[in-house]
Amino acid sequence: MHHLLGLEHLTAADIEHILDVGRGFVGTGEKGSPKRDDLRGKLVANLFYEPSTRTKMSFGLAARRLGADTVEFSPSGSSTAKGESFIDTARNIEAMGVDVMVVRHQSSGAPLLLQRQLPNVHIVNAGDGAHEHPTQGLLDIFTIRERKGSIAGLTVALVGDIMHSRVARSNIHGLTKLGAKVIVCGPNTLVPREIEQFGVERSSTLDDILPRCDVINLLRVQFERQRSSFFPSVGEYARLFGMTGDRLKRAKSDVLILAPGPINRGLELTPDVADGPNSAILQQVNYGLAVRMAVLKLVCG
Ligand code: NCD
């Protein structure tokens, strides 16, 4: 594996291998654990053209915990403001001796473009447009596997803005390959018409599917990617698709609540659910570090 652009073209065995390597990294860097040098002498560049808290910090920390050096690029304050193109920027960063580029971009396909233009750099997709966010998919699956034991046979609902969510696509590819049943649920305007082609079930009523779910992954409404209004009001959305304490009572008692973050409290889920015993939201962030260490180590061979 020299690059990670998405989960679509990985096999179930590839995904399981990444998760297994990640398992070995859980707890790395915590007090008292020895310093690692897997990536000593390597340079990892973070190119983030869209805002990020978790993903950006997690990749930076993962690289440093493996002994790599890191450099950070964000377009504001850079020569992007002077009109420098994406590829020219990337080529100049490559010239500093970069081994791995972690890229987040508003355009779907930006990481693939980099892979074609920079054949000597390992490219890792940290989220491209509404296409894929493979490490988020991997860390979601990792969290489910740790908490539920395995993936095959589970029913996992992806709820919310499926249309604009790269997290939804990576979850669908990864979870279906590993044998989960995936239900996508949201307003009809936010669920792509041909979604069943991906081997998922479709629903527009959260209350109907609630009792069947082992895992519910609540996706953020991607207001920044919506060019028009896809539902009448945020109140209406919260009433029909928000995960509330009342809905939690009607779900399986051990239902696992996930969210990639950031969350809009009170919209996709209420604070009692986000911070309650069924929620694995902060655990996802913690496991994300181990999963990203695995990805960085594997792409560097
Ligand atoms: C996601 C993203 O950027 O796609 N966030 C993340 O990486 N944790 C989800 C989102 O922004 O809603």
Short mmCIF file of C-alpha atoms and ligand atoms in Angstrom, two decimals:
data_model
loop_
_atom_site.label_atom_id
_atom_site.label_comp_id
_atom_site.label_asym_id
_atom_site.label_seq_id
_atom_site.Cartn_x
_atom_site.Cartn_y
_atom_site.Cartn_z
CA MET A 1 0.00 0.00 0.00
CA HIS A 2 1.83 3.13 -1.21
CA HIS A 3 -1.14 5.50 -1.00
CA LEU A 4 -4.53 5.63 0.69
CA LEU A 5 -7.05 7.45 -1.48
CA GLY A 6 -10.22 5.66 -0.40
CA LEU A 7 -11.72 2.42 0.89
CA GLU A 8 -13.57 1.70 -2.36
CA HIS A 9 -10.67 -0.17 -3.96
CA LEU A 10 -9.39 -1.98 -0.86
CA THR A 11 -10.33 -5.59 -0.10
CA ALA A 12 -11.77 -6.79 3.20
CA ALA A 13 -8.35 -8.32 3.94
CA ASP A 14 -6.59 -4.98 3.27
CA ILE A 15 -8.94 -3.20 5.67
CA GLU A 16 -8.56 -5.84 8.35
CA HIS A 17 -4.77 -5.66 8.02
CA ILE A 18 -4.78 -1.88 8.60
CA LEU A 19 -7.06 -2.33 11.64
CA ASP A 20 -4.82 -5.08 13.04
CA VAL A 21 -1.70 -2.92 12.66
CA GLY A 22 -3.63 -0.05 14.30
CA ARG A 23 -4.50 -2.25 17.24
CA GLY A 24 -0.80 -2.56 18.02
CA PHE A 25 -0.55 1.23 18.27
CA VAL A 26 -3.38 1.82 20.76
CA GLY A 27 -1.91 3.60 23.78
CA THR A 28 1.36 4.49 22.01
CA GLY A 29 2.87 7.71 23.30
CA GLU A 30 0.91 7.59 26.54
CA LYS A 31 2.88 8.10 29.74
CA GLY A 32 5.72 5.62 30.17
CA SER A 33 5.52 3.94 26.76
CA PRO A 34 8.82 3.81 24.81
CA LYS A 35 9.42 6.26 21.94
CA ARG A 36 9.07 4.70 18.48
CA ASP A 37 11.30 5.26 15.48
CA ASP A 38 9.36 3.48 12.70
CA LEU A 39 9.38 6.65 10.55
CA ARG A 40 12.66 8.20 11.71
CA GLY A 41 14.13 10.30 8.89
CA LYS A 42 10.78 10.60 7.07
CA LEU A 43 9.00 13.90 6.45
CA VAL A 44 5.20 14.01 6.57
CA ALA A 45 3.45 17.12 5.17
CA ASN A 46 -0.11 18.02 6.16
CA LEU A 47 -1.84 19.97 3.34
CA PHE A 48 -5.23 21.08 4.63
CA TYR A 49 -7.28 23.25 2.25
CA GLU A 50 -10.40 22.91 4.45
CA PRO A 51 -10.86 23.47 8.19
CA SER A 52 -10.01 20.56 10.47
CA THR A 53 -9.46 19.97 14.17
CA ARG A 54 -9.37 16.21 14.77
CA THR A 55 -7.99 14.92 11.48
CA LYS A 56 -5.18 17.45 11.16
CA MET A 57 -3.96 17.15 14.76
CA SER A 58 -4.34 13.39 14.69
CA PHE A 59 -2.19 12.95 11.55
CA GLY A 60 0.47 15.33 12.91
CA LEU A 61 0.62 13.56 16.25
CA ALA A 62 0.55 10.10 14.64
CA ALA A 63 3.54 11.04 12.45
CA ARG A 64 5.54 12.44 15.38
CA ARG A 65 4.77 9.45 17.59
CA LEU A 66 6.33 7.27 14.88
CA GLY A 67 9.46 9.43 14.90
CA ALA A 68 8.80 11.37 11.66
CA ASP A 69 9.29 15.11 11.12
CA THR A 70 6.19 17.09 10.12
CA VAL A 71 5.40 20.27 8.21
CA GLU A 72 2.02 21.98 8.08
CA PHE A 73 0.47 23.86 5.17
CA SER A 74 -2.79 25.79 5.17
CA PRO A 75 -3.83 28.08 2.31
CA SER A 76 -4.53 31.16 4.44
CA GLY A 77 -1.30 33.07 4.88
CA SER A 78 0.38 31.07 2.07
CA SER A 79 1.15 31.87 -1.57
CA THR A 80 -2.22 30.33 -2.50
CA ALA A 81 -3.45 33.85 -1.65
CA LYS A 82 -1.11 35.15 -4.40
CA GLY A 83 -2.65 32.76 -6.93
CA GLU A 84 -0.22 29.83 -6.76
CA SER A 85 -1.89 26.67 -8.09
CA PHE A 86 -2.54 23.51 -6.05
CA ILE A 87 -0.04 21.48 -8.07
CA ASP A 88 2.68 24.15 -7.98
CA THR A 89 2.26 24.38 -4.21
CA ALA A 90 2.48 20.60 -3.85
CA ARG A 91 5.58 20.37 -6.11
CA ASN A 92 7.34 23.03 -4.04
CA ILE A 93 6.52 21.22 -0.81
CA GLU A 94 7.75 17.97 -2.40
CA ALA A 95 11.07 19.70 -3.19
CA MET A 96 11.65 20.04 0.56
CA GLY A 97 12.08 16.28 0.67
CA VAL A 98 8.59 15.18 1.67
CA ASP A 99 7.88 11.43 1.85
CA VAL A 100 4.15 11.51 2.68
CA MET A 101 1.51 14.14 1.86
CA VAL A 102 -1.68 14.06 3.86
CA VAL A 103 -4.20 16.10 1.90
CA ARG A 104 -7.64 17.51 2.64
CA HIS A 105 -9.30 19.42 -0.18
CA GLN A 106 -12.73 20.73 -1.09
CA SER A 107 -12.51 19.11 -4.54
CA SER A 108 -13.23 15.40 -4.95
CA GLY A 109 -10.25 13.79 -6.70
CA ALA A 110 -7.58 16.21 -5.42
CA PRO A 111 -5.56 13.38 -3.76
CA LEU A 112 -5.71 11.31 -6.99
CA LEU A 113 -4.40 14.30 -8.93
CA LEU A 114 -1.48 14.60 -6.50
CA GLN A 115 -0.73 10.89 -6.79
CA ARG A 116 -0.49 11.25 -10.59
CA GLN A 117 1.57 14.44 -10.48
CA LEU A 118 3.97 13.46 -7.68
CA PRO A 119 4.94 9.84 -8.34
CA ASN A 120 7.60 9.79 -5.62
CA VAL A 121 5.37 10.88 -2.73
CA HIS A 122 2.97 8.70 -0.73
CA ILE A 123 -0.48 10.34 -0.78
CA VAL A 124 -3.00 9.93 2.03
CA ASN A 125 -6.50 11.32 1.60
CA ALA A 126 -7.72 13.24 4.67
CA GLY A 127 -11.10 14.03 3.05
CA ASP A 128 -11.77 15.15 -0.54
CA GLY A 129 -15.00 17.01 -1.26
CA ALA A 130 -17.99 14.69 -0.89
CA HIS A 131 -15.95 11.72 -2.16
CA GLU A 132 -14.07 9.80 0.60
CA HIS A 133 -12.50 10.20 4.02
CA PRO A 134 -10.82 6.82 4.34
CA THR A 135 -9.12 7.24 7.72
CA GLN A 136 -12.42 8.40 9.26
CA GLY A 137 -14.09 5.30 7.80
CA LEU A 138 -11.29 3.12 9.18
CA LEU A 139 -11.44 4.63 12.65
CA ASP A 140 -15.22 4.30 12.75
CA ILE A 141 -14.92 0.62 11.79
CA PHE A 142 -12.05 0.16 14.27
CA THR A 143 -14.20 1.60 17.07
CA ILE A 144 -17.15 -0.64 16.16
CA ARG A 145 -14.88 -3.72 16.04
CA GLU A 146 -13.36 -2.92 19.44
CA ARG A 147 -16.74 -2.30 21.06
CA LYS A 148 -18.79 -5.03 19.36
CA GLY A 149 -16.12 -7.70 18.74
CA SER A 150 -16.65 -7.96 14.98
CA ILE A 151 -18.35 -6.24 12.04
CA ALA A 152 -20.03 -9.07 10.11
CA GLY A 153 -23.72 -9.40 10.89
CA LEU A 154 -24.09 -5.99 12.56
CA THR A 155 -26.70 -3.48 11.42
CA VAL A 156 -25.17 -0.02 11.11
CA ALA A 157 -27.24 3.09 10.33
CA LEU A 158 -25.67 6.17 8.76
CA VAL A 159 -28.04 9.01 9.57
CA GLY A 160 -28.23 12.49 8.10
CA ASP A 161 -26.62 14.26 5.18
CA ILE A 162 -25.59 11.24 3.10
CA MET A 163 -25.47 13.28 -0.11
CA HIS A 164 -22.62 15.61 0.92
CA SER A 165 -20.80 13.26 3.29
CA ARG A 166 -17.43 11.75 2.38
CA VAL A 167 -17.60 9.95 5.74
CA ALA A 168 -20.78 8.19 4.57
CA ARG A 169 -19.07 6.91 1.40
CA SER A 170 -16.02 5.57 3.21
CA ASN A 171 -18.25 3.94 5.85
CA ILE A 172 -20.42 2.33 3.19
CA HIS A 173 -17.46 0.85 1.29
CA GLY A 174 -15.67 -0.39 4.39
CA LEU A 175 -18.62 -1.72 6.36
CA THR A 176 -20.26 -3.57 3.46
CA LYS A 177 -16.93 -5.23 2.53
CA LEU A 178 -16.63 -6.50 6.11
CA GLY A 179 -20.15 -7.95 6.08
CA ALA A 180 -22.23 -5.38 7.97
CA LYS A 181 -25.74 -4.47 6.92
CA VAL A 182 -25.76 -0.71 6.25
CA ILE A 183 -28.91 1.41 6.35
CA VAL A 184 -28.69 5.00 5.16
CA CYS A 185 -31.33 7.25 6.67
CA GLY A 186 -32.07 10.92 6.08
CA PRO A 187 -34.40 13.36 4.37
CA ASN A 188 -35.05 12.17 0.79
CA THR A 189 -33.38 15.35 -0.48
CA LEU A 190 -30.14 14.37 1.30
CA VAL A 191 -29.95 10.72 0.24
CA PRO A 192 -28.67 10.13 -3.34
CA ARG A 193 -31.25 8.52 -5.63
CA GLU A 194 -29.17 5.48 -6.68
CA ILE A 195 -27.70 4.76 -3.24
CA GLU A 196 -29.00 1.15 -3.17
CA GLN A 197 -26.43 0.33 -5.88
CA PHE A 198 -23.84 0.46 -3.12
CA GLY A 199 -25.52 -2.52 -1.41
CA VAL A 200 -27.25 -0.50 1.31
CA GLU A 201 -30.86 -0.21 2.48
CA ARG A 202 -32.50 3.20 2.38
CA SER A 203 -34.90 4.74 4.89
CA SER A 204 -36.39 8.16 5.45
CA THR A 205 -37.82 7.39 8.91
CA LEU A 206 -35.35 7.05 11.76
CA ASP A 207 -38.05 5.81 14.14
CA ASP A 208 -38.74 2.80 11.88
CA ILE A 209 -35.15 1.53 11.77
CA LEU A 210 -34.18 2.46 15.35
CA PRO A 211 -34.94 -0.89 17.05
CA ARG A 212 -32.85 -2.86 14.50
CA CYS A 213 -29.61 -0.88 14.79
CA ASP A 214 -26.47 -2.10 16.57
CA VAL A 215 -24.63 1.10 15.66
CA ILE A 216 -25.88 4.56 14.69
CA ASN A 217 -23.37 6.93 13.06
CA LEU A 218 -24.76 10.48 13.10
CA LEU A 219 -23.38 12.52 10.23
CA ARG A 220 -23.11 16.27 10.40
CA VAL A 221 -25.37 18.35 8.17
CA GLN A 222 -22.79 19.77 5.73
CA PHE A 223 -24.24 23.26 5.44
CA GLU A 224 -21.06 24.49 3.73
CA ARG A 225 -21.58 22.05 0.81
CA GLN A 226 -25.30 22.78 0.32
CA ARG A 227 -26.15 25.32 -2.35
CA SER A 228 -29.84 25.37 -1.49
CA SER A 229 -32.08 24.43 1.39
CA PHE A 230 -32.53 20.65 1.61
CA PHE A 231 -35.08 20.65 4.47
CA PRO A 232 -37.64 23.15 5.78
CA SER A 233 -35.87 24.13 9.03
CA VAL A 234 -33.25 22.90 11.47
CA GLY A 235 -36.05 22.34 14.00
CA GLU A 236 -37.83 20.03 11.57
CA TYR A 237 -34.58 18.15 10.87
CA ALA A 238 -33.88 17.69 14.60
CA ARG A 239 -37.45 16.46 15.21
CA LEU A 240 -37.26 13.80 12.50
CA PHE A 241 -33.57 12.79 12.43
CA GLY A 242 -32.03 14.02 15.67
CA MET A 243 -30.87 11.35 18.11
CA THR A 244 -32.48 12.25 21.44
CA GLY A 245 -32.65 10.58 24.83
CA ASP A 246 -36.21 9.54 24.02
CA ARG A 247 -35.13 7.82 20.79
CA LEU A 248 -32.25 6.14 22.62
CA LYS A 249 -34.81 4.47 24.93
CA ARG A 250 -36.46 2.91 21.87
CA ALA A 251 -33.16 1.58 20.48
CA LYS A 252 -31.28 -1.55 21.60
CA SER A 253 -29.93 -0.97 25.11
CA ASP A 254 -26.34 -1.49 23.89
CA VAL A 255 -26.66 0.54 20.68
CA LEU A 256 -23.33 2.26 19.90
CA ILE A 257 -23.56 5.97 19.06
CA LEU A 258 -20.87 7.36 16.76
CA ALA A 259 -20.28 10.78 15.19
CA PRO A 260 -17.25 11.86 13.18
CA GLY A 261 -17.33 15.36 14.62
CA PRO A 262 -17.75 18.24 14.68
CA ILE A 263 -21.27 17.84 16.03
CA ASN A 264 -24.05 20.43 16.02
CA ARG A 265 -25.40 19.81 19.53
CA GLY A 266 -29.17 19.68 19.47
CA LEU A 267 -29.31 19.07 15.72
CA GLU A 268 -27.81 15.66 14.83
CA LEU A 269 -27.88 14.58 18.46
CA THR A 270 -28.70 16.02 21.86
CA PRO A 271 -26.05 16.56 24.56
CA ASP A 272 -27.42 13.75 26.80
CA VAL A 273 -26.83 11.28 23.94
CA ALA A 274 -23.49 12.75 22.83
CA ASP A 275 -22.10 12.59 26.36
CA GLY A 276 -24.03 9.52 27.54
CA PRO A 277 -22.94 5.91 28.13
CA ASN A 278 -23.81 4.67 24.60
CA SER A 279 -21.61 7.29 22.95
CA ALA A 280 -18.14 6.35 21.67
CA ILE A 281 -17.46 9.78 20.17
CA LEU A 282 -14.29 10.59 22.12
CA GLN A 283 -13.14 6.98 21.93
CA GLN A 284 -13.26 7.36 18.13
CA VAL A 285 -10.84 10.29 18.37
CA ASN A 286 -8.49 8.26 20.55
CA TYR A 287 -8.56 5.21 18.25
CA GLY A 288 -8.14 7.53 15.25
CA LEU A 289 -4.59 8.23 16.35
CA ALA A 290 -3.70 4.52 16.33
CA VAL A 291 -5.39 4.00 12.95
CA ARG A 292 -3.50 6.93 11.40
CA MET A 293 -0.22 5.64 12.79
CA ALA A 294 -0.99 2.33 11.05
CA VAL A 295 -1.78 4.08 7.75
CA LEU A 296 1.38 6.22 7.81
CA LYS A 297 3.55 3.22 8.65
CA LEU A 298 1.98 1.03 5.96
CA VAL A 299 2.22 3.60 3.13
CA CYS A 300 5.90 4.12 3.96
CA GLY A 301 6.39 0.36 3.62
C1 NCD B 1 -15.57 15.08 8.87
C2 NCD B 1 -15.08 15.68 7.58
O1 NCD B 1 -14.35 16.65 7.56
O2 NCD B 1 -15.46 15.12 6.57
N1 NCD B 1 -14.88 15.53 10.00
C3 NCD B 1 -13.80 14.86 10.44
O3 NCD B 1 -12.85 14.67 9.71
N2 NCD B 1 -13.85 14.34 11.67
C4 NCD B 1 -17.01 15.19 9.04
C5 NCD B 1 -17.64 16.54 9.03
O4 NCD B 1 -17.00 17.57 8.82
O5 NCD B 1 -18.84 16.58 9.26
#
